[in-house]
XYZ file of N, CA and C in Angstrom:
870
model
N -8.712 19.734 36.604
C -9.435 20.682 35.653
C -9.192 20.299 34.236
N -9.898 20.985 33.322
C -10.032 20.768 31.678
C -9.453 21.125 30.888
N -8.680 20.722 30.136
C -7.445 21.453 28.910
C -8.265 21.307 27.663
N -8.167 22.255 26.949
C -8.375 22.410 25.652
C -7.412 22.150 24.863
N -7.443 21.432 23.980
C -6.848 20.517 22.680
C -7.410 21.124 21.382
N -6.317 21.489 20.024
C -6.889 21.654 19.175
C -6.489 20.845 18.536
N -7.112 19.577 17.531
C -6.372 18.928 16.865
C -6.785 19.481 15.699
N -5.586 18.692 14.376
C -6.210 19.386 13.046
C -6.722 18.010 12.228
N -7.840 18.181 11.623
C -7.543 17.340 10.714
C -8.086 17.446 9.615
N -6.890 16.572 8.926
C -6.584 17.171 7.219
C -7.707 16.451 6.670
N -8.544 15.767 6.859
C -9.489 15.799 6.030
C -10.587 16.520 5.805
N -11.184 17.066 6.578
C -12.293 18.271 6.513
C -11.672 19.491 6.871
N -10.228 20.036 6.921
C -9.525 21.116 6.955
C -10.199 21.756 8.367
N -10.349 21.370 9.294
C -11.189 22.129 10.160
C -10.438 21.781 11.500
N -10.359 22.706 12.424
C -9.663 21.832 13.603
C -10.913 21.640 14.677
N -10.501 20.503 15.113
C -11.656 19.942 16.341
C -10.991 20.207 17.711
N -12.171 20.403 18.522
C -12.161 20.566 19.885
C -12.370 19.474 20.553
N -11.089 18.855 21.419
C -11.159 18.065 22.342
C -10.956 18.117 23.732
N -11.788 17.574 24.636
C -11.503 17.976 25.854
C -10.617 16.766 26.464
N -9.871 17.163 27.274
C -8.799 15.859 27.969
C -9.217 16.242 29.451
N -9.587 15.276 30.024
C -9.872 15.498 31.662
C -8.525 14.993 32.495
N -7.863 16.361 33.488
C -6.764 15.679 33.924
C -7.019 15.456 35.446
N -7.068 14.360 35.757
C -7.244 13.889 37.693
C -5.964 13.281 37.985
N -5.684 13.718 39.299
C -4.777 13.258 39.609
C -3.314 12.966 39.165
N -3.243 14.209 38.222
C -1.796 14.438 37.206
C -1.515 12.878 36.295
N -3.008 12.400 35.897
C -3.153 11.002 35.042
C -4.219 11.687 34.000
N -3.313 11.438 32.709
C -4.616 12.022 31.391
C -5.836 11.025 31.556
N -6.686 11.364 31.108
C -7.820 10.653 30.834
C -8.013 10.772 29.609
N -8.065 9.903 28.750
C -8.528 10.236 27.184
C -9.716 10.426 26.511
N -10.345 11.250 25.953
C -11.775 11.365 25.769
C -12.040 11.047 24.424
N -12.721 10.095 23.787
C -12.808 9.724 22.385
C -13.811 10.511 21.845
N -13.099 11.061 20.411
C -14.472 12.147 20.116
C -15.022 11.180 18.583
N -16.145 11.531 17.908
C -16.697 11.268 17.064
C -17.177 12.531 16.152
N -16.092 12.657 15.023
C -15.994 13.850 13.864
C -16.163 15.391 15.061
N -15.177 14.936 15.826
C -14.844 16.109 16.996
C -15.725 16.270 18.135
N -16.822 15.559 18.379
C -18.029 15.613 19.263
C -17.590 14.582 20.385
N -17.483 15.073 21.441
C -17.449 14.121 22.672
C -18.215 13.003 22.764
N -18.104 11.623 22.222
C -19.643 10.578 22.242
C -19.145 9.659 23.381
N -20.026 9.448 24.360
C -20.095 7.800 24.986
C -19.953 6.691 23.882
N -19.141 5.768 24.279
C -19.143 4.620 23.486
C -19.843 3.612 24.313
N -21.033 2.811 24.027
C -21.475 1.729 24.631
C -20.852 0.411 24.168
N -19.951 -0.612 25.005
C -19.448 -1.634 24.981
C -20.419 -2.829 24.902
N -21.528 -2.664 25.310
C -22.016 -3.720 25.838
C -22.111 -4.815 25.104
N -22.133 -4.612 23.812
C -22.263 -5.475 22.798
C -21.192 -5.925 22.199
N -19.816 -5.768 22.573
C -18.862 -5.811 22.147
C -18.520 -7.466 22.821
N -16.980 -7.718 22.399
C -16.184 -8.698 23.098
C -15.778 -8.055 24.122
N -15.475 -8.817 24.822
C -14.862 -8.144 26.112
C -13.576 -7.699 25.805
N -12.860 -9.055 25.567
C -11.670 -8.528 25.382
C -11.260 -6.870 24.328
N -12.311 -6.565 23.426
C -12.522 -5.342 22.786
C -12.851 -4.579 23.850
N -13.683 -4.397 24.596
C -14.012 -3.561 25.227
C -12.851 -3.170 26.544
N -12.142 -4.000 26.883
C -10.811 -3.636 27.940
C -9.838 -3.037 26.920
N -9.628 -3.190 25.554
C -8.812 -2.479 25.077
C -8.995 -1.053 24.920
N -10.407 -0.809 25.056
C -10.764 0.713 24.692
C -10.818 0.696 25.948
N -10.688 0.444 26.815
C -10.580 0.938 28.235
C -8.926 1.633 28.414
N -8.261 0.534 27.836
C -6.717 0.749 27.642
C -6.470 2.254 27.154
N -6.993 2.365 25.785
C -6.552 3.434 25.175
C -7.374 4.625 25.669
N -8.511 4.179 26.284
C -8.815 6.052 27.011
C -8.125 6.732 28.279
N -7.168 5.583 28.373
C -6.066 5.629 29.527
C -4.798 6.113 29.261
N -4.650 6.371 27.953
C -3.474 6.986 27.089
C -3.508 8.580 27.038
N -1.920 9.011 27.271
C -2.096 10.581 27.615
C -2.491 11.052 25.961
N -3.081 10.931 25.073
C -3.698 11.332 24.021
C -4.869 11.925 23.294
N -5.425 12.198 22.605
C -6.978 12.375 22.241
C -6.802 11.591 20.688
N -8.045 11.145 20.702
C -8.123 10.166 19.681
C -9.772 10.415 18.849
N -9.662 10.889 17.580
C -10.819 11.448 16.857
C -11.365 10.415 15.726
N -12.581 9.555 15.635
C -12.827 8.536 14.522
C -14.054 9.158 14.319
N -14.314 8.811 13.185
C -15.236 9.213 12.115
C -16.708 8.939 12.966
N -16.767 7.716 12.824
C -17.704 6.988 13.187
C -17.492 5.724 14.348
N -18.774 5.585 15.310
C -18.212 4.449 16.312
C -17.976 3.247 15.918
N -18.332 2.674 14.631
C -18.127 1.560 13.836
C -16.601 2.028 13.869
N -15.956 2.988 13.592
C -14.624 2.560 13.626
C -14.123 2.594 14.806
N -14.379 3.017 15.769
C -13.980 2.504 17.136
C -14.015 1.076 17.272
N -15.363 0.628 17.371
C -15.399 -1.106 17.580
C -14.732 -1.646 16.516
N -14.507 -1.525 15.564
C -13.640 -2.416 14.176
C -11.729 -2.448 15.137
N -11.379 -0.916 15.219
C -9.988 -1.190 15.753
C -9.692 -1.707 16.930
N -10.803 -1.805 17.882
C -10.811 -2.655 19.291
C -10.731 -4.230 18.900
N -11.889 -4.314 18.116
C -12.087 -5.969 18.077
C -10.825 -6.340 17.102
N -10.354 -5.817 16.098
C -9.212 -6.380 15.285
C -8.010 -6.413 16.484
N -7.955 -5.758 16.867
C -6.965 -5.496 18.060
C -6.632 -6.827 18.805
N -7.879 -6.930 19.204
C -8.407 -8.287 20.277
C -8.034 -9.372 18.736
N -8.283 -9.751 17.854
C -8.303 -10.410 16.767
C -6.778 -10.899 16.959
N -5.999 -9.977 16.581
C -4.588 -10.000 16.404
C -4.339 -10.581 17.807
N -4.340 -10.141 19.143
C -3.839 -10.849 20.072
C -4.473 -12.145 20.233
N -5.534 -12.640 20.076
C -6.040 -13.691 19.992
C -5.022 -14.728 18.734
N -5.000 -14.018 17.618
C -4.037 -14.752 16.297
C -2.812 -15.332 17.384
N -1.991 -14.457 17.871
C -0.993 -14.753 18.341
C -0.599 -15.373 19.480
N -1.606 -15.846 20.321
C -2.079 -16.636 21.093
C -2.216 -18.285 20.477
N -2.779 -17.794 19.156
C -2.717 -19.344 18.870
C -1.623 -19.853 17.720
N -0.909 -18.767 17.499
C 0.183 -19.108 16.617
C 1.284 -19.811 17.728
N 1.385 -18.999 18.655
C 2.540 -19.910 19.761
C 2.128 -21.115 20.433
N 0.723 -21.576 19.744
C 0.532 -23.099 20.236
C 0.696 -23.867 18.661
N 0.831 -23.344 17.833
C 0.679 -23.959 16.472
C 1.512 -24.850 16.312
N 2.559 -25.204 16.802
C 3.813 -25.808 16.283
C 4.657 -25.312 15.291
N 4.436 -23.694 14.459
C 5.233 -23.179 14.060
C 6.488 -23.452 14.220
N 7.681 -23.840 13.320
C 8.902 -23.890 13.769
C 9.852 -22.851 13.703
N 11.125 -22.517 13.698
C 11.817 -21.319 14.002
C 13.088 -21.907 12.966
N 13.363 -20.991 11.495
C 14.389 -21.180 11.011
C 14.984 -19.860 10.139
N 16.090 -20.132 10.086
C 16.360 -19.090 8.875
C 15.750 -18.936 7.791
N 15.651 -18.253 6.981
C 15.230 -18.186 5.805
C 15.727 -19.222 5.014
N 16.626 -19.503 4.663
C 17.594 -20.631 3.680
C 16.694 -22.091 3.759
N 16.246 -22.246 5.383
C 15.955 -23.043 6.150
C 14.288 -23.521 6.267
N 13.862 -22.274 5.420
C 12.506 -22.037 5.853
C 11.605 -23.457 5.192
N 10.333 -23.536 5.554
C 9.502 -24.582 4.787
C 7.810 -24.032 5.232
N 7.320 -24.788 4.397
C 5.722 -24.715 4.334
C 4.865 -25.746 3.998
N 4.019 -25.640 3.852
C 2.799 -26.726 3.326
C 2.948 -26.315 1.643
N 3.443 -26.859 1.010
C 3.625 -26.955 -0.659
C 2.640 -27.218 -1.261
N 1.356 -28.124 -0.558
C 0.405 -28.229 -1.597
C -0.744 -26.788 -1.318
N -0.356 -25.993 -0.651
C -0.939 -24.692 -0.427
C -0.074 -23.592 -0.905
N 1.303 -23.929 -0.773
C 2.343 -22.101 -0.967
C 3.059 -22.829 -1.867
N 3.816 -22.026 -2.415
C 5.519 -22.289 -3.009
C 6.724 -21.565 -2.272
N 7.552 -22.332 -1.863
C 8.433 -21.890 -0.813
C 9.212 -20.987 -1.841
N 9.545 -19.866 -1.796
C 10.619 -19.503 -2.739
C 11.886 -19.472 -2.555
N 12.872 -19.140 -3.446
C 14.257 -19.209 -3.002
C 14.755 -18.220 -1.863
N 14.118 -17.317 -1.565
C 14.501 -16.694 -0.526
C 14.352 -17.134 0.910
N 13.263 -17.899 0.988
C 12.522 -18.664 1.769
C 11.376 -17.926 2.329
N 10.277 -17.185 1.589
C 9.234 -16.719 1.658
C 7.803 -17.801 1.443
N 6.798 -17.790 1.510
C 5.689 -18.398 1.518
C 4.729 -17.707 0.017
N 4.766 -17.919 -0.962
C 4.163 -17.280 -1.873
C 2.881 -18.172 -1.921
N 1.559 -17.659 -2.259
C 0.213 -18.261 -2.036
C -0.015 -18.987 -3.697
N -0.388 -19.975 -3.817
C -0.660 -20.914 -5.252
C -1.720 -20.339 -5.718
N -1.846 -20.396 -7.261
C -2.761 -20.019 -7.790
C -4.082 -20.876 -7.668
N -3.663 -22.129 -7.371
C -4.966 -22.896 -6.871
C -5.103 -23.158 -5.295
N -5.148 -22.028 -4.844
C -5.238 -22.074 -3.423
C -5.818 -20.488 -3.085
N -6.463 -20.244 -1.953
C -6.623 -18.607 -1.310
C -5.606 -17.890 -0.613
N -5.491 -17.185 -0.205
C -4.753 -16.519 0.936
C -5.569 -16.854 2.499
N -6.999 -16.602 2.473
C -7.446 -17.000 3.396
C -7.341 -18.538 3.515
N -7.571 -19.583 3.145
C -6.856 -20.777 3.048
C -5.534 -21.132 3.635
N -4.912 -20.234 3.247
C -3.604 -20.453 2.858
C -3.229 -20.184 4.661
N -3.346 -19.067 5.117
C -3.222 -18.608 6.821
C -3.718 -19.016 7.472
N -5.132 -19.881 7.242
C -5.455 -20.702 8.212
C -4.740 -21.980 8.449
N -4.331 -22.494 7.514
C -3.528 -23.577 7.325
C -2.303 -23.630 8.652
N -1.254 -22.539 8.268
C -0.440 -22.317 9.086
C -0.808 -22.822 10.243
N -1.822 -22.050 11.000
C -2.644 -22.263 12.388
C -2.913 -23.748 12.492
N -3.625 -24.315 11.322
C -4.057 -25.833 12.038
C -2.796 -26.684 11.638
N -1.808 -26.548 10.856
C -0.796 -27.327 10.649
C 0.676 -26.360 10.725
N 0.760 -25.905 11.613
C 1.753 -25.165 12.389
C 3.701 -26.105 12.225
N 3.149 -27.200 12.427
C 4.587 -28.112 12.074
C 5.043 -28.641 10.670
N 4.146 -28.322 9.470
C 4.344 -28.154 8.146
C 5.047 -26.594 7.870
N 5.399 -25.689 8.700
C 6.112 -24.239 8.614
C 6.847 -24.184 9.128
N 8.079 -23.341 8.919
C 9.023 -22.804 9.855
C 9.515 -22.199 8.997
N 9.965 -20.394 9.801
C 10.291 -19.310 9.318
C 10.795 -18.455 10.770
N 11.155 -17.113 10.470
C 11.487 -16.329 11.500
C 10.795 -15.753 12.207
N 11.375 -14.282 13.188
C 10.253 -13.735 14.030
C 9.450 -12.629 12.936
N 10.036 -12.216 12.155
C 9.421 -10.718 11.254
C 7.849 -11.673 10.496
N 8.473 -12.788 9.808
C 7.278 -13.339 9.141
C 6.098 -13.622 9.891
N 6.774 -14.401 11.277
C 5.859 -14.757 12.258
C 4.763 -13.668 12.967
N 5.401 -12.515 12.960
C 4.286 -11.316 13.429
C 3.661 -11.009 12.052
N 4.180 -10.847 11.222
C 2.995 -10.446 9.993
C 2.238 -11.393 10.017
N 2.111 -13.312 9.862
C 1.061 -13.908 9.377
C 0.046 -13.580 10.895
N 0.531 -13.215 11.978
C -0.371 -13.022 13.028
C -1.338 -11.917 12.358
N -0.474 -11.066 12.286
C -1.468 -9.418 11.820
C -2.666 -10.134 10.290
N -2.188 -10.526 9.734
C -3.070 -11.378 8.787
C -3.903 -12.033 9.254
N -4.032 -12.807 9.958
C -4.814 -13.782 10.904
C -5.718 -13.063 11.364
N -5.433 -11.942 12.358
C -6.194 -11.248 13.115
C -7.198 -10.507 11.856
N -7.172 -9.889 10.831
C -7.421 -9.634 9.583
C -8.646 -10.381 9.292
N -8.079 -11.196 8.725
C -9.097 -12.504 7.990
C -9.991 -12.886 9.132
N -9.852 -12.786 10.441
C -11.191 -13.044 11.555
C -11.807 -11.817 11.398
N -11.567 -10.492 11.082
C -12.001 -9.539 11.129
C -12.866 -8.760 10.187
N -12.842 -9.671 8.921
C -13.293 -8.960 7.601
C -14.007 -9.631 7.064
N -14.842 -9.752 5.533
C -15.566 -9.982 5.124
C -14.061 -11.333 4.213
N -14.469 -12.849 4.007
C -13.449 -13.695 3.617
C -13.004 -12.902 2.107
N -14.092 -12.926 1.562
C -13.607 -12.646 0.015
C -13.159 -11.106 -0.298
N -13.309 -10.504 0.849
C -12.307 -9.152 0.625
C -10.893 -9.501 1.011
N -10.633 -10.022 1.814
C -9.513 -10.604 1.989
C -8.822 -11.204 0.984
N -9.380 -12.158 0.382
C -8.944 -13.266 -0.781
C -8.680 -12.019 -1.652
N -9.545 -11.117 -2.075
C -8.906 -9.734 -2.807
C -8.187 -8.814 -2.617
N -8.300 -8.379 -1.467
C -6.882 -7.331 -1.107
C -5.503 -7.927 -0.645
N -5.549 -9.238 -0.843
C -4.369 -9.731 -0.316
C -4.054 -11.013 -1.465
N -4.415 -10.857 -2.663
C -4.608 -11.914 -3.817
C -2.612 -11.723 -4.116
N -2.350 -12.752 -4.462
C -1.056 -13.638 -4.843
C 0.090 -13.006 -3.386
N -0.630 -13.721 -2.417
C 0.051 -13.139 -0.961
C 1.665 -14.057 -0.877
N 2.321 -12.829 -0.724
C 3.557 -13.549 -0.091
C 4.138 -12.890 1.613
N 4.400 -14.227 2.013
C 4.659 -14.137 3.510
C 6.254 -14.225 3.122
N 7.059 -12.672 3.973
C 8.565 -13.223 3.580
C 9.124 -11.642 4.471
N 9.373 -12.046 5.340
C 10.254 -10.927 6.560
C 8.926 -9.883 6.488
N 9.413 -8.788 6.108
C 8.675 -7.244 6.313
C 7.897 -6.948 4.748
N 7.976 -7.901 4.171
C 7.538 -8.000 2.514
C 5.695 -7.948 2.886
N 5.127 -7.009 2.547
C 3.586 -7.160 2.879
C 2.669 -6.485 1.854
N 1.515 -6.855 1.343
C 0.948 -6.477 0.210
C 0.531 -5.053 0.442
N 0.427 -4.715 -0.556
C 0.204 -2.891 -0.466
C -1.228 -2.517 0.754
N -1.983 -3.390 0.470
C -3.580 -3.483 0.806
C -3.293 -3.540 2.520
N -2.321 -4.027 2.921
C -2.389 -4.292 4.689
C -1.782 -2.808 5.142
N -1.268 -1.798 4.790
C -1.109 -0.550 4.898
C -0.600 -0.413 6.497
N 0.313 -0.998 6.828
C 1.050 -0.815 7.914
C 1.398 0.734 8.235
N 0.941 1.069 9.665
C 1.585 2.582 9.874
C 2.397 2.462 11.124
N 3.433 3.456 11.332
C 4.184 3.411 12.140
C 3.991 4.710 12.935
N 4.640 4.686 13.994
C 4.379 6.117 15.041
C 5.688 5.600 16.005
N 6.562 6.168 16.799
C 7.450 6.504 17.371
C 6.920 6.816 19.006
N 6.038 6.151 19.346
C 5.825 6.239 21.297
C 5.471 5.359 21.804
N 6.204 4.514 22.378
C 5.844 3.175 22.806
C 4.922 3.330 23.760
N 4.987 4.080 24.696
C 4.374 4.309 25.906
C 2.660 4.489 25.241
N 2.093 4.623 24.054
C 0.526 4.498 23.324
C 0.907 3.106 22.777
N 1.426 2.077 22.927
C 1.380 0.912 22.322
C 0.095 0.346 23.521
N -0.788 -0.110 22.409
C -2.041 -1.272 23.216
C -1.759 -2.813 22.818
N -2.627 -3.688 23.101
C -2.599 -5.168 22.726
C -2.966 -5.250 21.161
N -2.246 -5.914 20.410
C -2.346 -6.024 18.962
C -1.232 -5.266 18.336
N -0.431 -4.192 18.758
C 0.469 -3.844 17.918
C 1.649 -4.450 18.134
N 2.528 -4.046 16.897
C 3.300 -4.645 16.697
C 5.244 -4.058 17.088
N 6.006 -4.772 17.604
C 6.630 -3.848 18.095
C 8.303 -4.810 17.743
N 9.277 -3.806 18.277
C 10.825 -4.571 18.237
C 11.513 -4.041 19.479
N 12.157 -5.701 19.533
C 13.055 -5.493 20.474
C 14.482 -5.192 19.510
N 15.425 -4.765 19.921
C 16.668 -4.308 19.576
C 17.857 -4.830 20.180
N 18.789 -5.580 19.274
C 19.570 -6.241 20.287
C 21.235 -5.539 19.448
N 21.885 -4.189 19.707
C 22.492 -3.860 19.082
C 24.230 -4.274 18.884
N 24.276 -5.218 20.165
C 25.469 -5.840 20.305
C 25.549 -7.079 19.398
N 24.599 -7.614 18.967
C 24.389 -9.016 18.478
C 25.786 -9.452 18.016
N 26.326 -10.650 18.418
C 27.258 -11.211 17.814
C 27.016 -11.715 16.242
N 28.085 -11.495 15.665
C 27.840 -11.705 13.872
C 28.429 -12.971 13.674
N 28.247 -14.334 14.707
C 27.874 -15.426 14.560
C 26.577 -15.946 14.361
N 25.684 -14.919 14.850
C 24.123 -15.222 15.182
C 23.299 -14.240 14.653
N 23.425 -13.520 13.755
C 22.832 -12.336 12.966
C 21.405 -12.307 13.226
N 20.894 -14.119 13.027
C 19.503 -13.997 13.475
C 19.081 -13.411 14.626
N 19.806 -13.130 15.400
C 19.154 -12.616 16.725
C 19.461 -10.956 16.995
N 19.627 -10.326 15.602
C 19.921 -8.779 16.110
C 18.914 -8.150 16.419
N 17.660 -9.102 16.824
C 16.008 -8.300 17.449
C 15.404 -9.316 17.228
N 13.950 -9.085 17.763
C 12.932 -9.906 17.928
C 11.794 -9.124 17.355
N 11.058 -9.163 16.611
C 9.734 -8.579 16.185
C 8.769 -9.151 16.713
N 8.074 -8.497 17.964
C 6.898 -9.309 18.710
C 5.693 -8.134 18.419
N 4.393 -8.918 18.981
C 3.371 -8.926 18.905
C 3.011 -8.374 20.564
N 2.255 -7.405 21.073
C 2.095 -6.863 22.487
C 0.576 -7.669 22.874
N 0.339 -8.444 23.588
C -0.902 -9.430 24.037
C -1.584 -9.064 25.277
N -0.857 -8.215 26.163
C -1.058 -7.655 27.241
C -0.036 -6.614 27.800
N -0.569 -6.181 29.184
C 0.390 -5.701 29.795
C 1.900 -6.396 30.238
N 2.986 -5.976 29.581
C 3.924 -6.445 29.909
C 3.782 -7.945 29.068
N 3.362 -8.012 27.910
C 3.309 -9.555 27.649
C 3.614 -9.303 25.956
N 4.288 -10.309 25.645
C 4.570 -10.222 24.189
C 4.474 -11.456 23.194
N 4.236 -11.848 22.047
C 4.715 -12.794 21.310
C 5.319 -12.625 20.448
N 6.631 -13.214 20.572
C 8.172 -13.120 19.824
C 8.702 -14.666 19.546
N 8.067 -14.950 18.197
C 8.658 -16.188 18.020
C 10.212 -16.507 17.904
N 10.771 -17.413 18.397
C 10.207 -18.710 18.979
C 10.128 -18.791 20.416
N 10.029 -17.295 21.137
C 9.959 -17.401 22.495
C 8.589 -17.707 22.841
N 7.744 -17.539 22.579
C 6.337 -17.602 23.099
C 5.621 -16.701 23.516
N 4.786 -16.828 24.373
C 4.720 -15.451 24.955
C 5.044 -15.344 26.094
N 5.719 -14.248 26.218
C 6.555 -13.743 27.826
C 6.628 -12.506 27.784
N 6.969 -11.944 28.969
C 7.638 -10.629 29.359
C 8.540 -10.033 28.785
N 8.810 -8.699 28.696
C 9.711 -8.073 28.218
C 11.201 -8.216 28.465
N 10.948 -8.831 29.424
C 12.573 -8.886 30.154
C 13.067 -10.464 29.909
N 12.167 -11.014 29.362
C 12.412 -12.360 29.067
C 12.825 -12.139 27.228
N 12.298 -11.803 26.788
C 12.844 -11.371 25.490
C 14.470 -10.528 25.587
N 14.494 -9.791 26.320
C 15.786 -9.189 26.722
C 16.924 -10.262 27.043
N 16.551 -10.914 28.338
C 17.108 -11.787 28.508
C 17.750 -12.587 27.328
N 17.097 -13.093 26.668
C 17.360 -14.389 25.797
C 17.987 -13.691 24.641
N 17.636 -12.427 24.373
C 18.885 -11.659 23.127
C 20.208 -11.393 23.726
N 20.051 -11.066 24.561
C 21.239 -10.581 25.788
C 22.420 -12.068 25.435
N 21.993 -12.891 25.412
C 22.610 -14.402 25.122
C 23.475 -14.746 23.713
N 22.876 -13.635 23.243
C 23.217 -13.641 22.012
C 24.258 -12.230 21.199
N 25.030 -11.587 22.533
C 25.697 -10.699 22.031
C 27.193 -11.126 21.736
N 27.889 -9.804 21.337
C 29.131 -9.979 21.240
C 29.701 -10.266 22.415
N 30.921 -11.449 22.442
C 31.926 -11.137 23.643
C 32.021 -10.236 24.598
N 31.870 -10.287 25.945
C 32.335 -9.007 26.666
C 31.316 -7.833 26.920
N 30.250 -8.007 25.826
C 29.467 -6.795 25.265
C 28.503 -6.158 26.809
N 28.626 -5.069 27.044
C 27.421 -4.544 28.116
C 26.313 -4.021 27.599
N 26.089 -3.696 26.568
C 25.010 -3.218 25.998
C 23.676 -4.321 25.931
N 22.796 -3.916 26.667
C 21.793 -4.723 26.403
C 20.899 -4.390 25.155
N 19.972 -5.731 24.913
C 18.913 -5.521 24.282
C 17.859 -4.225 24.902
N 16.941 -3.983 23.548
C 16.138 -2.857 24.619
C 14.835 -3.336 23.756
N 13.446 -2.505 24.245
C 12.211 -2.429 23.496
C 12.459 -0.959 22.653
N 12.252 -1.038 21.670
C 12.547 0.171 20.921
C 11.116 0.921 20.793
N 11.394 2.463 20.403
C 9.887 3.041 20.255
C 9.059 2.826 19.274
N 9.358 1.997 18.345
C 8.216 2.138 17.208
C 7.234 1.222 17.566
N 6.389 1.578 17.283
C 4.722 0.944 16.729
C 4.433 0.456 15.547
N 4.138 -0.638 15.190
C 3.577 -0.710 13.944
C 2.082 -1.686 14.204
N 1.345 -1.264 13.109
C -0.114 -1.198 13.324
C -0.768 -1.119 11.979
N -1.705 -1.770 11.691
C -2.500 -1.967 10.113
C -3.282 -0.663 10.383
N -3.613 -0.411 8.843
C -4.387 1.014 8.818
C -6.260 0.766 9.376
N -6.622 0.590 10.569
C -7.891 0.826 10.889
C -8.884 0.993 10.163
N -8.538 2.155 10.262
C -9.693 2.961 9.316
C -10.054 2.612 7.540
N -9.343 2.244 6.950
C -9.030 1.808 5.610
C -9.675 0.376 5.804
N -9.366 -0.428 6.619
C -9.838 -1.771 6.972
C -11.064 -1.946 6.924
N -12.096 -1.028 7.903
C -12.907 -1.113 8.856
C -14.043 -1.361 7.504
N -14.330 -0.551 6.481
C -14.963 -0.580 5.382
C -15.484 -2.160 5.014
N -14.668 -2.943 5.439
C -14.687 -4.345 4.851
C -15.107 -5.546 6.315
N -15.194 -4.552 6.984
C -15.557 -5.585 8.083
C -17.059 -6.308 8.249
N -17.076 -7.039 8.820
C -18.107 -8.372 8.969
C -19.662 -7.873 9.139
N -19.773 -6.639 9.777
C -21.098 -5.908 9.611
C -21.040 -5.126 8.894
N -20.686 -4.750 8.086
C -20.345 -3.962 6.898
C -21.206 -4.276 5.885
N -22.310 -4.275 5.439
C -23.200 -4.407 4.143
C -22.421 -4.438 3.088
N -22.152 -5.405 2.004
C -21.179 -5.195 1.079
C -22.178 -4.306 -0.318
N -21.495 -3.944 -0.831
C -21.876 -3.467 -2.420
C -21.720 -3.961 -3.156
N -22.950 -3.974 -4.034
C -23.084 -4.928 -4.903
C -23.401 -3.647 -6.149
N -22.585 -4.285 -7.117
C -22.912 -3.314 -8.623
C -23.394 -4.102 -9.462
N -24.466 -3.869 -10.301
C -25.325 -4.398 -11.262
C -25.615 -3.494 -12.460
N -25.847 -3.953 -13.362
C -25.878 -3.095 -15.050
C -27.162 -3.611 -15.842
N -28.023 -3.230 -15.714
C -28.928 -3.611 -16.883
C -29.155 -2.886 -18.142
N -28.772 -2.834 -19.250
C -28.677 -2.137 -20.568
C -27.336 -0.896 -20.234
N -28.121 0.363 -20.182
C -26.640 1.237 -20.145
C -27.066 1.888 -18.990
N -28.313 1.202 -18.001
C -27.991 1.748 -16.176
C -27.406 1.322 -15.087
N -26.497 1.638 -14.573
C -25.728 0.955 -13.608
C -26.492 1.276 -12.386
N -26.865 0.380 -11.345
C -27.125 0.244 -10.153
C -26.024 -0.586 -9.177
N -26.284 0.730 -7.619
C -25.570 0.133 -6.812
C -26.648 -0.223 -5.961
N -26.441 -1.725 -5.319
C -27.733 -2.201 -4.679
C -26.790 -1.884 -2.723
């Protein structure tokens, strides 16, 4: 049967109507563009992005976008975040506490706290790429690694000059992020998709090993996650690893939390590789937009 849903769009102050088809007790999501059900042609998309869209369409939610370009950008960025997670897992990146962190100091300044601050004579894009190319020169913990994956995915999805502008003065340190990254959060683990940043909590971690209080991870597929330094493994593998660092005689297992973190896809889509850049020019007192 068809179920009529009303979605409130805060931008245009109007109620949008979205139809959701229920088949065999399973919700099939309808993607709408400005409130209108619209078929999405993925024939020119990367296979990974098209696959993620299908996964999203099978989630028990309704999603409204302003343009088809926004739909494609989100799925392509999710796919590049997954690719970045796989690449970082093979980069040779070391695992250390912040006080023992290291980086390529030709491109970055190692802060007293163990963060990586991009040097004035380098650029954020060059610095991020170097982590993947020369991973053995770097060492950090899981939160910074997850954020690095997100930055690399964005770098591969938007114009490089815009990346350098948006993330000027880039600092990689735990969950310290540049304001333009605009990470969003929601509590609905069943809605997680490849490219999302997730967290495994270890509530009974041993005081002797506080670094194992949890694990920041990137979802790369069905029950597959990249978590530094574990690599790409299942949720059970991560939980099993964390459980080894609990308090003695603890019976409280580590677990995957409900929190999902992801970039602001709509905001970043304006800088996509296929978006024509805006050029401002002034001749005399007349200002032109090209």
